[in-house]
């Protein structure tokens, strides 16, 4: 029997290099990202492994943030850090990360999977050279005329560490993980699955019921993190006052730079509409401690089994950038 889990990712884990100080930011409405552009790269969990029901993902739009910044000197210091060097922020449209773990209850082992996708206007051919000669991924194979898989020499099938560069689509994918339970695709199989998802050839995460419900209430902003999960069951003293809401099956948070502040939206999806308790939502906002940076009391709305909470946080722009 297989059991799958995925831990939610945070936006701050995907920061840009050189963020020692933050200038005033403009309100460029065209700078935010597209949720559909991100979600198109995310295959349905069962496409990755038969035992996978959930995984977490996060994304940011470095070029969008770059467009929102008014300070030229600050812009010049911003680059996106990668395993193969750094890229100018303005050249990276999206950086999308996903991760999951598939556990085998029979063998007590587990398999880990992660992938980071870069899309934009960078020089993919140059990046391929950096990966092959600078990062030590010297074993190459051609997946298509424009798409190359880079692996480390003598890497075993269970080792998923790899890079894929597509020069036509200007896409770089960094794949990682270890398939200890023989339940995941090979590195090349993972890459093919991601490209197939983006091409609409396999079902995507947003086609599952809970992620679809989450996506219907969530926009991209400048950064986003989201995941589905098994239904939350409370025990002991757990409750909304310490940040736990029973019956939740999905959650996502977006961050949008607005001047020197950040507008934040959190969407929580419950298993059933009857699981939504408005008093619990009020307690969660007032007592959980998760909204202490809010400049004013967060607002909330309820739509069926979905709850949306919105607030503005001051002085935390660096956590998004």
CSV table of N, CA, C and O in Angstrom, one decimal, residues 84-202:
chain,number,residue,atom,x,y,z
A,84,UNK,N,22.6,26.2,-11.6
A,84,UNK,CA,23.6,26.4,-12.7
A,84,UNK,C,24.1,27.8,-12.8
A,84,UNK,O,24.6,28.2,-13.8
A,85,UNK,N,23.9,28.6,-11.8
A,85,UNK,CA,24.3,30.0,-11.8
A,85,UNK,C,23.1,30.9,-11.5
A,85,UNK,O,22.1,30.5,-11.0
A,86,UNK,N,23.2,32.1,-11.9
A,86,UNK,CA,22.1,33.1,-11.7
A,86,UNK,C,21.6,33.7,-13.0
A,86,UNK,O,22.4,33.7,-14.0
A,87,UNK,N,20.4,34.1,-13.0
A,87,UNK,CA,19.8,34.7,-14.2
A,87,UNK,C,19.2,36.0,-13.9
A,87,UNK,O,18.7,36.3,-12.8
A,88,UNK,N,19.3,37.0,-14.9
A,88,UNK,CA,18.7,38.3,-14.6
A,88,UNK,C,17.2,38.1,-14.4
A,88,UNK,O,16.5,37.4,-15.1
A,89,UNK,N,16.7,38.8,-13.4
A,89,UNK,CA,15.2,38.7,-13.0
A,89,UNK,C,14.3,39.0,-14.1
A,89,UNK,O,13.3,38.3,-14.3
A,90,UNK,N,14.7,40.0,-14.9
A,90,UNK,CA,13.8,40.4,-16.0
A,90,UNK,C,13.6,39.3,-17.1
A,90,UNK,O,12.7,39.4,-17.9
A,91,UNK,N,14.6,38.4,-17.1
A,91,UNK,CA,14.5,37.3,-18.2
A,91,UNK,C,13.8,36.1,-17.7
A,91,UNK,O,13.6,35.2,-18.5
A,92,UNK,N,13.3,36.0,-16.5
A,92,UNK,CA,12.7,34.8,-16.0
A,92,UNK,C,11.2,35.1,-15.7
A,92,UNK,O,10.8,35.9,-14.8
A,93,UNK,N,10.3,34.6,-16.6
A,93,UNK,CA,8.9,34.9,-16.5
A,93,UNK,C,8.3,34.2,-15.3
A,93,UNK,O,7.6,34.7,-14.5
A,94,UNK,N,8.6,32.9,-15.1
A,94,UNK,CA,8.1,32.1,-14.0
A,94,UNK,C,9.2,31.2,-13.5
A,94,UNK,O,10.0,30.6,-14.2
A,95,UNK,N,9.1,31.0,-12.2
A,95,UNK,CA,9.9,29.9,-11.5
A,95,UNK,C,8.9,29.1,-10.7
A,95,UNK,O,8.2,29.6,-9.8
A,96,UNK,N,8.7,27.9,-11.1
A,96,UNK,CA,7.6,27.0,-10.6
A,96,UNK,C,8.3,25.8,-9.9
A,96,UNK,O,9.1,25.1,-10.5
A,97,UNK,N,7.9,25.6,-8.6
A,97,UNK,CA,8.5,24.4,-7.9
A,97,UNK,C,7.4,23.5,-7.4
A,97,UNK,O,6.3,24.0,-7.0
A,98,UNK,N,7.7,22.2,-7.4
A,98,UNK,CA,6.7,21.2,-6.8
A,98,UNK,C,7.5,20.2,-6.1
A,98,UNK,O,8.7,19.9,-6.4
A,99,UNK,N,6.9,19.6,-5.1
A,99,UNK,CA,7.6,18.5,-4.4
A,99,UNK,C,6.6,17.6,-3.7
A,99,UNK,O,5.5,18.0,-3.4
A,100,UNK,N,7.0,16.4,-3.5
A,100,UNK,CA,6.1,15.4,-2.9
A,100,UNK,C,6.9,14.2,-2.4
A,100,UNK,O,8.0,14.0,-2.8
A,101,UNK,N,6.3,13.4,-1.6
A,101,UNK,CA,6.9,12.2,-1.1
A,101,UNK,C,5.8,11.0,-1.2
A,101,UNK,O,4.7,11.2,-0.8
A,102,UNK,N,6.3,9.9,-1.7
A,102,UNK,CA,5.4,8.7,-1.8
A,102,UNK,C,6.0,7.7,-0.9
A,102,UNK,O,7.2,7.3,-1.0
A,103,UNK,N,5.3,7.3,0.1
A,103,UNK,CA,5.7,6.3,1.1
A,103,UNK,C,5.1,4.9,0.9
A,103,UNK,O,3.9,4.8,0.5
A,104,UNK,N,5.9,3.9,1.1
A,104,UNK,CA,5.4,2.5,1.0
A,104,UNK,C,5.3,2.0,2.4
A,104,UNK,O,6.2,1.8,3.2
A,105,UNK,N,4.0,1.7,2.8
A,105,UNK,CA,3.8,1.1,4.1
A,105,UNK,C,4.3,-0.3,4.2
A,105,UNK,O,4.4,-0.9,5.3
A,106,UNK,N,4.4,-1.0,3.1
A,106,UNK,CA,4.9,-2.4,3.1
A,106,UNK,C,6.4,-2.5,3.3
A,106,UNK,O,6.9,-3.4,4.1
A,107,UNK,N,7.2,-1.6,2.7
A,107,UNK,CA,8.6,-1.7,2.8
A,107,UNK,C,9.2,-0.6,3.8
A,107,UNK,O,10.4,-0.6,4.0
A,108,UNK,N,8.3,0.3,4.3
A,108,UNK,CA,8.8,1.3,5.2
A,108,UNK,C,9.7,2.3,4.5
A,108,UNK,O,10.4,3.1,5.2
A,109,UNK,N,9.8,2.3,3.2
A,109,UNK,CA,10.6,3.2,2.5
A,109,UNK,C,9.8,4.3,1.9
A,109,UNK,O,8.6,4.4,2.0
A,110,UNK,N,10.4,5.3,1.3
A,110,UNK,CA,9.7,6.4,0.6
A,110,UNK,C,10.5,6.9,-0.6
A,110,UNK,O,11.7,6.7,-0.6
A,111,UNK,N,9.8,7.5,-1.5
A,111,UNK,CA,10.4,8.1,-2.6
A,111,UNK,C,10.1,9.6,-2.6
A,111,UNK,O,9.0,10.0,-2.3
A,112,UNK,N,11.1,10.4,-3.0
A,112,UNK,CA,11.0,11.8,-3.0
A,112,UNK,C,11.1,12.4,-4.4
A,112,UNK,O,11.9,11.9,-5.2
A,113,UNK,N,10.3,13.4,-4.7
A,113,UNK,CA,10.2,13.9,-6.0
A,113,UNK,C,10.2,15.5,-5.9
A,113,UNK,O,9.5,16.0,-5.0
A,114,UNK,N,11.0,16.1,-6.7
A,114,UNK,CA,10.9,17.6,-6.7
A,114,UNK,C,11.3,18.1,-8.1
A,114,UNK,O,12.1,17.4,-8.8
A,115,UNK,N,10.7,19.2,-8.5
A,115,UNK,CA,11.1,19.8,-9.8
A,115,UNK,C,10.9,21.3,-9.8
A,115,UNK,O,10.0,21.8,-9.1
A,116,UNK,N,11.8,22.0,-10.4
A,116,UNK,CA,11.7,23.4,-10.6
A,116,UNK,C,11.8,23.8,-12.0
A,116,UNK,O,12.7,23.3,-12.7
A,117,UNK,N,10.8,24.5,-12.5
A,117,UNK,CA,10.7,24.9,-13.9
A,117,UNK,C,11.0,26.4,-14.1
A,117,UNK,O,10.4,27.2,-13.3
A,118,UNK,N,11.8,26.7,-15.0
A,118,UNK,CA,12.1,28.1,-15.3
A,118,UNK,C,11.6,28.4,-16.8
A,118,UNK,O,12.0,27.7,-17.7
A,119,UNK,N,10.9,29.4,-16.9
A,119,UNK,CA,10.5,29.8,-18.3
A,119,UNK,C,10.8,31.3,-18.4
A,119,UNK,O,10.8,32.1,-17.5
A,120,UNK,N,11.1,31.7,-19.7
A,120,UNK,CA,11.4,33.1,-19.9
A,120,UNK,C,12.1,33.4,-21.2
A,120,UNK,O,11.9,32.6,-22.2
A,121,UNK,N,12.9,34.4,-21.2
A,121,UNK,CA,13.5,34.8,-22.4
A,121,UNK,C,15.1,34.7,-22.3
A,121,UNK,O,15.8,35.4,-23.0
A,122,UNK,N,15.5,33.9,-21.5
A,122,UNK,CA,17.0,33.7,-21.3
A,122,UNK,C,17.6,32.9,-22.4
A,122,UNK,O,16.8,32.3,-23.3
A,123,UNK,N,18.9,32.8,-22.5
A,123,UNK,CA,19.6,32.0,-23.5
A,123,UNK,C,19.7,30.6,-23.1
A,123,UNK,O,20.6,30.2,-22.3
A,124,UNK,N,18.8,29.7,-23.6
A,124,UNK,CA,18.8,28.4,-23.2
A,124,UNK,C,20.0,27.6,-23.6
A,124,UNK,O,20.5,26.7,-22.9
A,125,UNK,N,20.5,27.9,-24.7
A,125,UNK,CA,21.7,27.2,-25.2
A,125,UNK,C,22.9,27.5,-24.3
A,125,UNK,O,23.7,26.5,-24.0
A,126,UNK,N,23.1,28.7,-23.8
A,126,UNK,CA,24.1,29.0,-22.9
A,126,UNK,C,23.9,28.3,-21.6
A,126,UNK,O,24.9,27.8,-21.0
A,127,UNK,N,22.7,28.2,-21.1
A,127,UNK,CA,22.4,27.5,-19.9
A,127,UNK,C,22.7,26.0,-20.0
A,127,UNK,O,23.3,25.4,-19.1
A,128,UNK,N,22.5,25.4,-21.2
A,128,UNK,CA,22.9,24.1,-21.4
A,128,UNK,C,24.4,23.9,-21.3
A,128,UNK,O,24.8,22.9,-20.7
A,129,UNK,N,25.2,24.8,-21.8
A,129,UNK,CA,26.6,24.7,-21.6
A,129,UNK,C,27.0,24.8,-20.1
A,129,UNK,O,27.9,24.1,-19.7
A,130,UNK,N,26.4,25.7,-19.4
A,130,UNK,CA,26.6,25.9,-18.0
A,130,UNK,C,26.3,24.6,-17.2
A,130,UNK,O,27.1,24.2,-16.3
A,131,UNK,N,25.2,23.9,-17.6
A,131,UNK,CA,24.9,22.7,-16.9
A,131,UNK,C,25.8,21.6,-17.2
A,131,UNK,O,26.3,20.9,-16.3
A,132,UNK,N,26.2,21.5,-18.5
A,132,UNK,CA,27.1,20.4,-18.9
A,132,UNK,C,28.5,20.5,-18.4
A,132,UNK,O,29.1,19.6,-17.9
A,133,UNK,N,29.1,21.7,-18.5
A,133,UNK,CA,30.5,21.9,-18.2
A,133,UNK,C,30.7,22.6,-16.9
A,133,UNK,O,31.8,22.4,-16.3
A,134,UNK,N,29.7,23.3,-16.3
A,134,UNK,CA,29.9,23.9,-15.0
A,134,UNK,C,29.3,23.2,-13.9
A,134,UNK,O,29.8,23.3,-12.7
A,135,UNK,N,28.2,22.6,-14.1
A,135,UNK,CA,27.5,21.9,-13.0
A,135,UNK,C,27.8,20.4,-12.9
A,135,UNK,O,27.3,19.7,-12.0
A,136,UNK,N,28.5,19.9,-13.8
A,136,UNK,CA,28.9,18.5,-13.8
A,136,UNK,C,27.9,17.5,-14.3
A,136,UNK,O,28.0,16.3,-14.0
A,137,UNK,N,26.9,17.9,-15.1
A,137,UNK,CA,25.9,17.0,-15.7
A,137,UNK,C,26.3,16.8,-17.1
A,137,UNK,O,25.7,17.3,-18.1
A,138,UNK,N,27.3,16.0,-17.3
A,138,UNK,CA,28.0,15.8,-18.6
A,138,UNK,C,27.4,14.7,-19.4
A,138,UNK,O,27.8,14.6,-20.6
A,139,UNK,N,26.6,13.9,-18.9
A,139,UNK,CA,25.9,12.8,-19.7
A,139,UNK,C,24.7,13.4,-20.3
A,139,UNK,O,23.7,13.8,-19.6
A,140,UNK,N,24.6,13.4,-21.6
A,140,UNK,CA,23.5,14.1,-22.3
A,140,UNK,C,22.8,13.1,-23.2
A,140,UNK,O,23.4,12.1,-23.7
A,141,UNK,N,21.5,13.3,-23.4
A,141,UNK,CA,20.7,12.6,-24.4
A,141,UNK,C,19.6,13.5,-25.0
A,141,UNK,O,19.1,14.3,-24.3
A,142,UNK,N,19.4,13.3,-26.2
A,142,UNK,CA,18.4,14.1,-26.9
A,142,UNK,C,17.0,13.6,-26.8
A,142,UNK,O,16.7,12.4,-27.2
A,143,UNK,N,16.1,14.3,-26.2
A,143,UNK,CA,14.7,13.9,-26.0
A,143,UNK,C,13.9,14.3,-27.3
A,143,UNK,O,13.1,13.5,-27.8
A,144,UNK,N,14.2,15.4,-27.8
A,144,UNK,CA,13.7,15.9,-29.1
A,144,UNK,C,14.8,16.7,-29.8
A,144,UNK,O,15.9,16.8,-29.3
A,145,UNK,N,14.5,17.2,-31.0
A,145,UNK,CA,15.5,18.0,-31.7
A,145,UNK,C,16.0,19.2,-30.9
A,145,UNK,O,17.1,19.6,-31.0
A,146,UNK,N,15.1,19.8,-30.0
A,146,UNK,CA,15.5,21.0,-29.3
A,146,UNK,C,15.6,20.7,-27.8
A,146,UNK,O,15.9,21.7,-27.1
A,147,UNK,N,15.3,19.5,-27.3
A,147,UNK,CA,15.2,19.2,-25.9
A,147,UNK,C,16.3,18.2,-25.5
A,147,UNK,O,16.4,17.1,-26.0
A,148,UNK,N,17.1,18.6,-24.5
A,148,UNK,CA,18.2,17.8,-24.1
A,148,UNK,C,18.1,17.5,-22.6
A,148,UNK,O,17.8,18.4,-21.8
A,149,UNK,N,18.4,16.2,-22.3
A,149,UNK,CA,18.4,15.8,-20.9
A,149,UNK,C,19.8,15.7,-20.4
A,149,UNK,O,20.7,15.1,-21.1
A,150,UNK,N,20.1,16.3,-19.3
A,150,UNK,CA,21.5,16.3,-18.7
A,150,UNK,C,21.5,15.5,-17.4
A,150,UNK,O,20.7,15.7,-16.5
A,151,UNK,N,22.4,14.5,-17.3
A,151,UNK,CA,22.5,13.7,-16.1
A,151,UNK,C,23.9,13.6,-15.7
A,151,UNK,O,24.9,13.8,-16.5
A,152,UNK,N,24.1,13.3,-14.4
A,152,UNK,CA,25.5,13.1,-13.9
A,152,UNK,C,26.0,11.7,-14.3
A,152,UNK,O,25.2,10.8,-14.5
A,153,UNK,N,27.3,11.6,-14.6
A,153,UNK,CA,27.8,10.3,-15.0
A,153,UNK,C,27.6,9.2,-14.0
A,153,UNK,O,27.7,9.4,-12.8
A,154,UNK,N,27.2,8.0,-14.5
A,154,UNK,CA,26.9,6.9,-13.7
A,154,UNK,C,25.7,7.0,-12.7
A,154,UNK,O,25.6,6.3,-11.7
A,155,UNK,N,24.9,8.0,-12.9
A,155,UNK,CA,23.7,8.1,-12.1
A,155,UNK,C,22.7,6.9,-12.3
A,155,UNK,O,22.4,6.6,-13.4
A,156,UNK,N,22.3,6.3,-11.2
A,156,UNK,CA,21.4,5.2,-11.3
A,156,UNK,C,20.0,5.6,-11.6
A,156,UNK,O,19.6,6.8,-11.6
A,157,UNK,N,19.2,4.6,-12.0
A,157,UNK,CA,17.8,4.9,-12.4
A,157,UNK,C,17.0,5.5,-11.3
A,157,UNK,O,16.1,6.2,-11.5
A,158,UNK,N,17.3,5.1,-10.0
A,158,UNK,CA,16.5,5.6,-8.9
A,158,UNK,C,16.9,7.0,-8.5
A,158,UNK,O,16.1,7.7,-7.9
A,159,UNK,N,18.0,7.4,-9.0
A,159,UNK,CA,18.5,8.8,-8.8
A,159,UNK,C,17.8,9.7,-9.9
A,159,UNK,O,18.1,9.6,-11.1
A,160,UNK,N,16.9,10.6,-9.4
A,160,UNK,CA,16.2,11.4,-10.4
A,160,UNK,C,16.9,12.8,-10.7
A,160,UNK,O,16.4,13.5,-11.5
A,161,UNK,N,18.0,13.0,-10.2
A,161,UNK,CA,18.7,14.3,-10.4
A,161,UNK,C,19.0,14.5,-11.9
A,161,UNK,O,19.7,13.7,-12.5
A,162,UNK,N,18.5,15.6,-12.4
A,162,UNK,CA,18.7,15.8,-13.9
A,162,UNK,C,18.3,17.3,-14.2
A,162,UNK,O,17.6,17.9,-13.4
A,163,UNK,N,18.7,17.7,-15.4
A,163,UNK,CA,18.3,19.0,-15.9
A,163,UNK,C,17.8,18.7,-17.3
A,163,UNK,O,18.2,17.8,-18.0
A,164,UNK,N,16.8,19.4,-17.7
A,164,UNK,CA,16.3,19.4,-19.1
A,164,UNK,C,16.2,20.8,-19.6
A,164,UNK,O,15.7,21.7,-19.0
A,165,UNK,N,16.8,21.0,-20.8
A,165,UNK,CA,16.8,22.3,-21.5
A,165,UNK,C,16.1,22.2,-22.8
A,165,UNK,O,16.4,21.3,-23.6
A,166,UNK,N,15.1,23.0,-23.0
A,166,UNK,CA,14.4,23.1,-24.3
A,166,UNK,C,14.7,24.4,-25.0
A,166,UNK,O,14.2,25.4,-24.5
A,167,UNK,N,15.5,24.4,-26.0
A,167,UNK,CA,15.9,25.7,-26.6
A,167,UNK,C,14.8,26.4,-27.4
A,167,UNK,O,14.8,27.6,-27.5
A,168,UNK,N,13.8,25.6,-27.9
A,168,UNK,CA,12.7,26.2,-28.7
A,168,UNK,C,11.7,26.9,-27.8
A,168,UNK,O,11.2,28.0,-28.0
A,169,UNK,N,11.4,26.2,-26.7
A,169,UNK,CA,10.4,26.7,-25.7
A,169,UNK,C,11.0,27.6,-24.7
A,169,UNK,O,10.3,28.2,-23.9
A,170,UNK,N,12.3,27.7,-24.6
A,170,UNK,CA,13.0,28.5,-23.6
A,170,UNK,C,12.6,28.1,-22.2
A,170,UNK,O,12.0,28.8,-21.4
A,171,UNK,N,12.8,26.8,-21.9
A,171,UNK,CA,12.4,26.2,-20.7
A,171,UNK,C,13.6,25.4,-20.1
A,171,UNK,O,14.3,24.7,-20.9
A,172,UNK,N,13.8,25.6,-18.8
A,172,UNK,CA,14.8,24.7,-18.1
A,172,UNK,C,14.1,24.1,-16.9
A,172,UNK,O,13.4,24.8,-16.2
A,173,UNK,N,14.3,22.8,-16.8
A,173,UNK,CA,13.7,22.1,-15.6
A,173,UNK,C,14.8,21.4,-14.9
A,173,UNK,O,15.7,20.7,-15.4
A,174,UNK,N,14.8,21.6,-13.6
A,174,UNK,CA,15.7,21.0,-12.6
A,174,UNK,C,14.9,19.9,-11.9
A,174,UNK,O,14.0,20.3,-11.1
A,175,UNK,N,15.3,18.7,-12.1
A,175,UNK,CA,14.6,17.5,-11.4
A,175,UNK,C,15.4,16.9,-10.3
A,175,UNK,O,16.6,16.8,-10.5
A,176,UNK,N,14.8,16.6,-9.2
A,176,UNK,CA,15.6,16.0,-8.1
A,176,UNK,C,14.7,14.9,-7.4
A,176,UNK,O,13.5,14.8,-7.6
A,177,UNK,N,15.4,14.1,-6.6
A,177,UNK,CA,14.7,13.1,-5.8
A,177,UNK,C,15.4,11.7,-5.9
A,177,UNK,O,16.4,11.6,-6.6
A,178,UNK,N,14.8,10.8,-5.2
A,178,UNK,CA,15.3,9.4,-5.2
A,178,UNK,C,14.1,8.5,-5.1
A,178,UNK,O,13.3,8.6,-4.2
A,179,UNK,N,14.0,7.6,-6.0
A,179,UNK,CA,12.9,6.6,-6.1
A,179,UNK,C,13.3,5.3,-5.4
A,179,UNK,O,13.7,4.3,-6.0
A,180,UNK,N,13.1,5.3,-4.1
A,180,UNK,CA,13.5,4.1,-3.3
A,180,UNK,C,12.4,3.0,-3.4
A,180,UNK,O,12.7,1.9,-3.0
A,181,UNK,N,11.2,3.4,-3.8
A,181,UNK,CA,10.1,2.4,-3.8
A,181,UNK,C,9.7,2.0,-5.2
A,181,UNK,O,8.7,1.3,-5.3
A,182,UNK,N,10.4,2.4,-6.2
A,182,UNK,CA,10.1,2.0,-7.6
A,182,UNK,C,8.7,2.4,-7.9
A,182,UNK,O,8.0,1.6,-8.5
A,183,UNK,N,8.3,3.6,-7.5
A,183,UNK,CA,6.9,4.1,-7.8
A,183,UNK,C,6.9,5.4,-8.6
A,183,UNK,O,5.8,5.9,-8.9
A,184,UNK,N,8.0,5.9,-9.0
A,184,UNK,CA,8.1,7.2,-9.7
A,184,UNK,C,8.6,7.0,-11.1
A,184,UNK,O,9.4,6.0,-11.4
A,185,UNK,N,8.3,7.9,-12.0
A,185,UNK,CA,9.0,7.8,-13.4
A,185,UNK,C,10.5,8.0,-13.3
A,185,UNK,O,11.0,8.5,-12.2
A,186,UNK,N,11.2,7.7,-14.3
A,186,UNK,CA,12.6,8.0,-14.4
A,186,UNK,C,12.7,9.6,-14.5
A,186,UNK,O,11.7,10.3,-14.7
A,187,UNK,N,13.9,10.1,-14.5
A,187,UNK,CA,14.1,11.5,-14.7
A,187,UNK,C,13.6,11.9,-16.0
A,187,UNK,O,12.9,13.0,-16.1
A,188,UNK,N,13.9,11.2,-17.1
A,188,UNK,CA,13.4,11.5,-18.4
A,188,UNK,C,11.8,11.4,-18.4
A,188,UNK,O,11.2,12.2,-19.0
A,189,UNK,N,11.3,10.4,-17.7
A,189,UNK,CA,9.8,10.3,-17.6
A,189,UNK,C,9.2,11.5,-16.9
A,189,UNK,O,8.1,11.9,-17.4
A,190,UNK,N,9.8,12.0,-15.9
A,190,UNK,CA,9.3,13.2,-15.2
A,190,UNK,C,9.3,14.3,-16.2
A,190,UNK,O,8.3,15.1,-16.3
A,191,UNK,N,10.4,14.5,-16.9
A,191,UNK,CA,10.5,15.6,-17.8
A,191,UNK,C,9.4,15.5,-18.9
A,191,UNK,O,8.7,16.5,-19.2
A,192,UNK,N,9.2,14.4,-19.5
A,192,UNK,CA,8.2,14.2,-20.5
A,192,UNK,C,6.8,14.5,-19.9
A,192,UNK,O,6.0,15.1,-20.6
A,193,UNK,N,6.5,14.0,-18.7
A,193,UNK,CA,5.2,14.3,-18.1
A,193,UNK,C,5.0,15.8,-17.9
A,193,UNK,O,3.9,16.2,-18.2
A,194,UNK,N,6.0,16.5,-17.5
A,194,UNK,CA,5.8,18.0,-17.3
A,194,UNK,C,5.5,18.7,-18.6
A,194,UNK,O,4.6,19.5,-18.7
A,195,UNK,N,6.3,18.3,-19.6
A,195,UNK,CA,6.0,18.9,-20.9
A,195,UNK,C,4.7,18.5,-21.5
A,195,UNK,O,4.0,19.3,-22.1
A,196,UNK,N,4.3,17.3,-21.3
A,196,UNK,CA,3.0,16.8,-21.7
A,196,UNK,C,1.8,17.6,-21.0
A,196,UNK,O,0.8,17.9,-21.6
A,197,UNK,N,2.0,17.8,-19.7
A,197,UNK,CA,1.0,18.6,-19.0
A,197,UNK,C,0.9,20.0,-19.5
A,197,UNK,O,-0.3,20.4,-19.8
A,198,UNK,N,2.0,20.6,-19.8
A,198,UNK,CA,1.9,22.0,-20.4
A,198,UNK,C,1.3,22.0,-21.8
A,198,UNK,O,0.7,23.0,-22.2
A,199,UNK,N,1.4,20.9,-22.5
A,199,UNK,CA,0.9,20.8,-23.8
A,199,UNK,C,-0.6,20.4,-23.8
A,199,UNK,O,-1.2,20.3,-24.9
A,200,UNK,N,-1.1,20.1,-22.6
A,200,UNK,CA,-2.5,19.7,-22.5
A,200,UNK,C,-2.8,18.3,-22.9
A,200,UNK,O,-3.9,17.9,-23.2
A,201,UNK,N,-1.7,17.4,-22.8
A,201,UNK,CA,-1.8,16.0,-23.2
A,201,UNK,C,-2.1,15.1,-22.1
A,201,UNK,O,-2.4,13.9,-22.3
A,202,UNK,N,-2.0,15.6,-20.8
A,202,UNK,CA,-2.3,14.7,-19.7
A,202,UNK,C,-3.1,15.6,-18.7
A,202,UNK,O,-3.0,16.9,-18.8
